[in-house]
CSV table of C-alpha atoms in Angstrom, one decimal:
chain,number,residue,atom,x,y,z
A,6,MET,CA,7.1,8.4,-17.0
A,7,VAL,CA,5.0,5.8,-17.6
A,8,LEU,CA,2.8,6.8,-20.0
A,9,GLN,CA,4.5,6.6,-22.9
A,10,TYR,CA,3.6,2.8,-21.9
A,11,VAL,CA,0.4,3.3,-20.6
A,12,SER,CA,-1.5,2.1,-23.9
A,13,ALA,CA,0.9,-1.1,-24.3
A,14,LEU,CA,0.7,-1.8,-20.4
A,15,ASN,CA,-3.4,-1.8,-20.8
A,16,ALA,CA,-3.6,-4.8,-23.2
A,17,LYS,CA,-1.2,-6.4,-20.8
A,18,ARG,CA,-3.2,-8.2,-17.8
A,19,ILE,CA,-2.3,-6.0,-14.2
A,20,ILE,CA,-3.3,-7.7,-11.3
A,21,LEU,CA,-3.8,-5.4,-8.1
A,22,ALA,CA,-3.6,-7.4,-5.2
A,23,SER,CA,-6.1,-5.5,-3.1
A,24,GLN,CA,-10.0,-4.9,-2.2
A,25,SER,CA,-8.7,-0.9,-1.2
A,26,PRO,CA,-11.2,1.2,-3.7
A,27,ARG,CA,-8.5,3.7,-3.1
A,28,ARG,CA,-5.7,1.8,-4.3
A,29,ARG,CA,-8.3,1.0,-7.5
A,30,GLU,CA,-8.6,4.7,-8.0
A,31,LEU,CA,-5.2,5.5,-7.9
A,32,ILE,CA,-4.0,3.6,-10.5
A,33,LYS,CA,-6.6,4.9,-12.7
A,34,GLN,CA,-4.5,8.1,-12.5
A,35,ILE,CA,-2.1,7.3,-14.1
A,36,GLY,CA,-3.8,5.9,-16.7
A,37,LEU,CA,-3.9,2.0,-16.3
A,38,ILE,CA,-7.1,1.1,-16.2
A,39,ASN,CA,-8.1,-2.4,-17.2
A,40,ALA,CA,-6.6,-3.4,-13.8
A,41,GLU,CA,-7.9,-6.8,-12.0
A,42,ILE,CA,-8.8,-7.2,-8.8
A,43,ILE,CA,-7.3,-10.2,-7.0
A,44,VAL,CA,-7.9,-10.2,-3.7
A,45,SER,CA,-4.8,-11.7,-1.4
A,46,SER,CA,-5.7,-13.8,1.9
A,47,PHE,CA,-2.0,-12.8,3.7
A,48,ASP,CA,-2.5,-12.8,7.1
A,49,GLU,CA,-0.9,-9.5,7.9
A,50,ASP,CA,0.8,-11.1,10.9
A,51,LEU,CA,4.5,-10.9,10.6
A,52,ASP,CA,6.7,-10.5,13.8
A,53,LYS,CA,7.7,-6.5,14.0
A,54,SER,CA,10.2,-7.1,15.9
A,55,ILE,CA,12.5,-8.7,13.3
A,56,PHE,CA,12.4,-5.8,10.9
A,57,ALA,CA,14.8,-3.1,11.5
A,58,ASN,CA,12.1,-0.5,10.2
A,59,ALA,CA,8.4,-0.5,9.7
A,60,GLY,CA,9.3,0.1,5.5
A,61,GLU,CA,10.7,-2.9,5.3
A,62,TYR,CA,7.8,-4.6,7.7
A,63,SER,CA,5.5,-2.7,4.5
A,64,VAL,CA,7.7,-4.4,1.7
A,65,ALA,CA,7.2,-7.5,3.5
A,66,THR,CA,3.4,-7.5,3.9
A,67,ALA,CA,3.2,-6.5,0.5
A,68,LYS,CA,5.3,-8.9,-0.5
A,69,GLY,CA,3.5,-11.6,0.8
A,70,LYS,CA,0.6,-10.1,0.1
A,71,ALA,CA,1.8,-10.0,-4.0
A,72,VAL,CA,3.3,-14.0,-3.5
A,73,ASP,CA,-0.6,-15.2,-2.1
A,74,VAL,CA,-2.5,-14.0,-5.3
A,75,PHE,CA,0.6,-15.3,-7.3
A,76,ASN,CA,0.3,-18.9,-5.7
A,77,LYS,CA,-3.6,-18.3,-6.5
A,78,ILE,CA,-3.4,-17.5,-10.1
A,79,LYS,CA,-0.8,-20.8,-10.8
A,80,ALA,CA,-3.5,-23.1,-8.5
A,81,SER,CA,-6.6,-22.1,-10.2
A,82,GLU,CA,-5.6,-20.2,-13.8
A,83,LYS,CA,-4.3,-21.4,-17.0
A,84,LYS,CA,-4.1,-17.6,-18.2
A,85,ALA,CA,-1.0,-15.9,-17.3
A,86,PHE,CA,-0.4,-12.9,-16.0
A,87,ASP,CA,1.9,-9.9,-16.7
A,88,VAL,CA,2.3,-7.8,-13.5
A,89,ILE,CA,1.1,-8.6,-10.0
A,90,ILE,CA,1.1,-4.5,-8.0
A,91,SER,CA,0.9,-4.6,-4.3
A,92,CYS,CA,0.9,-2.6,-1.5
A,93,ASP,CA,1.0,-2.9,2.4
A,94,SER,CA,0.5,0.4,4.5
A,95,VAL,CA,1.6,1.3,7.4
A,96,VAL,CA,1.8,3.7,10.0
A,97,ALA,CA,4.7,4.5,12.5
A,98,VAL,CA,5.1,6.1,16.1
A,99,PRO,CA,7.6,7.3,18.2
A,100,ASP,CA,7.4,5.1,21.3
A,101,GLY,CA,10.4,4.3,22.9
A,102,GLY,CA,11.4,2.8,20.0
A,103,VAL,CA,9.2,2.3,17.5
A,104,LYS,CA,5.3,1.4,17.2
A,105,ILE,CA,3.8,0.1,13.9
A,106,PHE,CA,0.4,-0.1,13.7
A,107,GLU,CA,-1.8,-1.4,11.0
A,108,LYS,CA,-5.9,-1.4,11.3
A,109,ALA,CA,-8.3,-1.0,13.4
A,110,ASN,CA,-10.4,-3.6,14.4
A,111,THR,CA,-13.4,-2.3,16.2
A,112,ALA,CA,-14.3,1.5,17.1
A,113,GLU,CA,-12.2,1.6,20.3
A,114,HIS,CA,-9.6,0.4,18.9
A,115,ALA,CA,-9.5,3.3,16.5
A,116,ALA,CA,-10.1,6.0,19.3
A,117,GLU,CA,-6.9,4.7,20.9
A,118,MET,CA,-4.8,5.1,17.4
A,119,VAL,CA,-6.3,8.2,17.2
A,120,ARG,CA,-5.3,9.1,20.6
A,121,THR,CA,-1.8,8.2,20.5
A,122,LEU,CA,-1.8,10.2,17.0
A,123,SER,CA,-3.0,13.5,18.3
A,124,GLY,CA,-0.8,16.1,18.8
A,125,LYS,CA,2.4,14.8,17.3
A,126,LYS,CA,4.4,13.2,13.9
A,127,HIS,CA,4.3,9.7,12.8
A,128,SER,CA,5.2,7.8,9.7
A,129,VAL,CA,3.5,6.3,7.1
A,130,CYS,CA,5.8,3.3,5.0
A,131,SER,CA,3.7,2.2,1.8
A,132,GLY,CA,5.5,-1.1,1.1
A,133,LEU,CA,4.5,-1.7,-3.3
A,134,VAL,CA,5.9,-5.1,-5.1
A,135,LEU,CA,5.9,-5.7,-8.3
A,136,MET,CA,6.1,-9.2,-9.5
A,137,PHE,CA,6.6,-10.9,-13.0
A,138,PRO,CA,6.7,-14.1,-14.0
A,139,SER,CA,9.8,-15.7,-14.7
A,140,ASP,CA,10.6,-19.1,-15.9
A,141,SER,CA,14.6,-18.3,-14.8
A,142,THR,CA,14.0,-18.4,-10.8
A,143,PRO,CA,13.1,-21.6,-8.7
A,144,GLU,CA,9.9,-19.4,-7.5
A,145,GLY,CA,8.4,-18.6,-11.0
A,146,TYR,CA,8.3,-14.5,-10.1
A,147,VAL,CA,11.0,-11.3,-9.9
A,148,THR,CA,10.1,-8.8,-8.1
A,149,ILE,CA,10.9,-5.0,-8.3
A,150,GLU,CA,10.6,-3.7,-4.1
A,151,GLY,CA,10.5,-0.9,-2.0
A,152,TYR,CA,9.3,1.4,0.2
A,153,GLU,CA,7.8,5.0,0.5
A,154,GLU,CA,8.0,7.0,4.0
A,155,THR,CA,6.3,10.2,4.5
A,156,HIS,CA,6.0,12.4,7.7
A,157,VAL,CA,2.5,13.1,9.1
A,158,THR,CA,1.4,16.1,11.7
A,159,PHE,CA,-2.0,15.7,13.7
A,160,ASP,CA,-3.0,18.6,16.0
A,161,GLU,CA,-4.8,17.8,19.3
A,162,ILE,CA,-7.5,16.5,19.4
A,163,SER,CA,-9.8,16.4,21.7
A,164,GLU,CA,-11.9,13.0,23.8
A,165,ALA,CA,-15.1,14.4,22.3
A,166,ASN,CA,-13.6,14.6,18.6
A,167,ILE,CA,-12.1,11.2,19.1
A,168,ALA,CA,-15.7,10.2,20.1
A,169,LEU,CA,-16.8,12.3,17.3
A,170,TYR,CA,-14.7,10.9,14.3
A,171,VAL,CA,-14.7,6.8,15.5
A,172,ALA,CA,-18.2,7.3,15.5
A,173,GLN,CA,-17.8,7.3,11.6
A,174,SER,CA,-17.2,3.8,11.0
A,175,THR,CA,-16.5,5.1,7.3
A,176,ALA,CA,-13.4,7.7,7.8
A,177,TRP,CA,-11.4,4.9,9.7
A,178,GLN,CA,-12.6,1.2,9.1
A,179,GLY,CA,-9.4,-0.7,6.4
A,180,LYS,CA,-7.0,2.2,6.9
A,181,ALA,CA,-3.3,2.1,8.4
A,182,CYS,CA,-4.1,4.0,11.7
A,183,ALA,CA,-7.6,4.2,11.3
A,184,TYR,CA,-7.2,7.1,9.0
A,185,GLY,CA,-7.3,8.1,6.0
A,186,ILE,CA,-5.7,11.9,4.6
A,187,GLN,CA,-8.5,12.0,2.2
A,188,ASP,CA,-11.6,11.5,4.6
A,189,LEU,CA,-12.5,13.1,7.8
A,190,ALA,CA,-9.4,13.0,9.1
A,191,SER,CA,-7.9,15.1,6.7
A,192,GLY,CA,-9.1,18.2,9.4
A,193,PHE,CA,-7.2,16.5,12.0
A,194,ILE,CA,-3.6,17.5,9.5
A,195,PRO,CA,-2.1,21.0,9.1
A,196,ARG,CA,0.9,19.7,7.3
A,197,ILE,CA,2.9,16.5,6.0
A,198,GLU,CA,6.5,16.1,4.5
A,199,GLY,CA,6.4,13.9,1.6
A,200,ASP,CA,4.1,12.3,-1.4
A,201,TYR,CA,0.6,12.1,-0.4
A,202,TYR,CA,0.3,9.6,-2.9
A,203,THR,CA,1.9,7.1,0.2
A,204,VAL,CA,-0.5,8.1,2.5
A,205,MET,CA,-3.5,7.8,0.7
A,206,GLY,CA,-2.3,4.1,-0.1
A,207,LEU,CA,-0.7,3.8,-2.6
A,208,PRO,CA,3.1,5.5,-3.8
A,209,ILE,CA,2.4,6.6,-7.4
A,210,ASN,CA,5.2,7.7,-8.7
A,211,ARG,CA,7.3,4.9,-6.9
A,212,LEU,CA,5.4,2.5,-9.3
A,213,SER,CA,5.6,4.7,-12.2
A,214,LYS,CA,9.3,3.8,-11.8
A,215,GLY,CA,8.9,0.8,-10.9
A,216,LEU,CA,6.9,0.2,-14.3
A,217,VAL,CA,9.3,1.6,-16.5
A,218,SER,CA,12.2,0.0,-15.1
A,219,ALA,CA,10.8,-3.8,-16.0
A,220,ILE,CA,10.0,-2.3,-19.2
A,221,GLU,CA,13.3,-0.5,-20.3
A,222,GLU,CA,15.8,-1.6,-17.6
A,223,LYS,CA,15.2,-4.8,-16.2
A,224,LYS,CA,13.3,-6.4,-19.5
A,225,TYR,CA,10.8,-7.9,-16.9
A,226,LEU,CA,7.9,-6.7,-18.9
A,227,LYS,CA,7.4,-6.8,-22.2
A,228,LEU,CA,5.5,-4.9,-23.7
């Protein structure tokens, strides 16, 4: 468990490449209370058609965010970092293949997304990238990468309830496929199969194991 290393990790410079308040709270749940926030400017617009599945797409986007933050630090700061934590969550819905949804841009877009999920099972994939500085690679960093996938079932949702839901902008803004499992949409969800925190936006079990691997196996992180 990462718990035995938390005190030492809190003395390191840990960067969270996200402005998500949910991710900030989730890393605190495993005791990482001193993480800095550096928001990525990476455009989340990779060509989805080139990826085998939504999980691989989410990892590639998370890595793009991490690289962007790495470059910002390299360009503007002399202070070294110890680890950058980057995550990206997407929703994948079977649709004659798999259609990947990210964040809604408008209330109409949010309503369309919720309508698509109504009465169906979908997947939430959260790609996680841990990035560590390295003098032995051309890029200047090494990474531990992977993703978690959780299946979520939605009840049938009436048009009236969809309208009521999207009227609450905090329920869907900034969230993959216009919902957060911990918020108003929780009333739509009768079951999930997999990791709850993956649906919230940060697979904290994978994060914990990745940090332990970086310390004990890969030796990317010296405490």
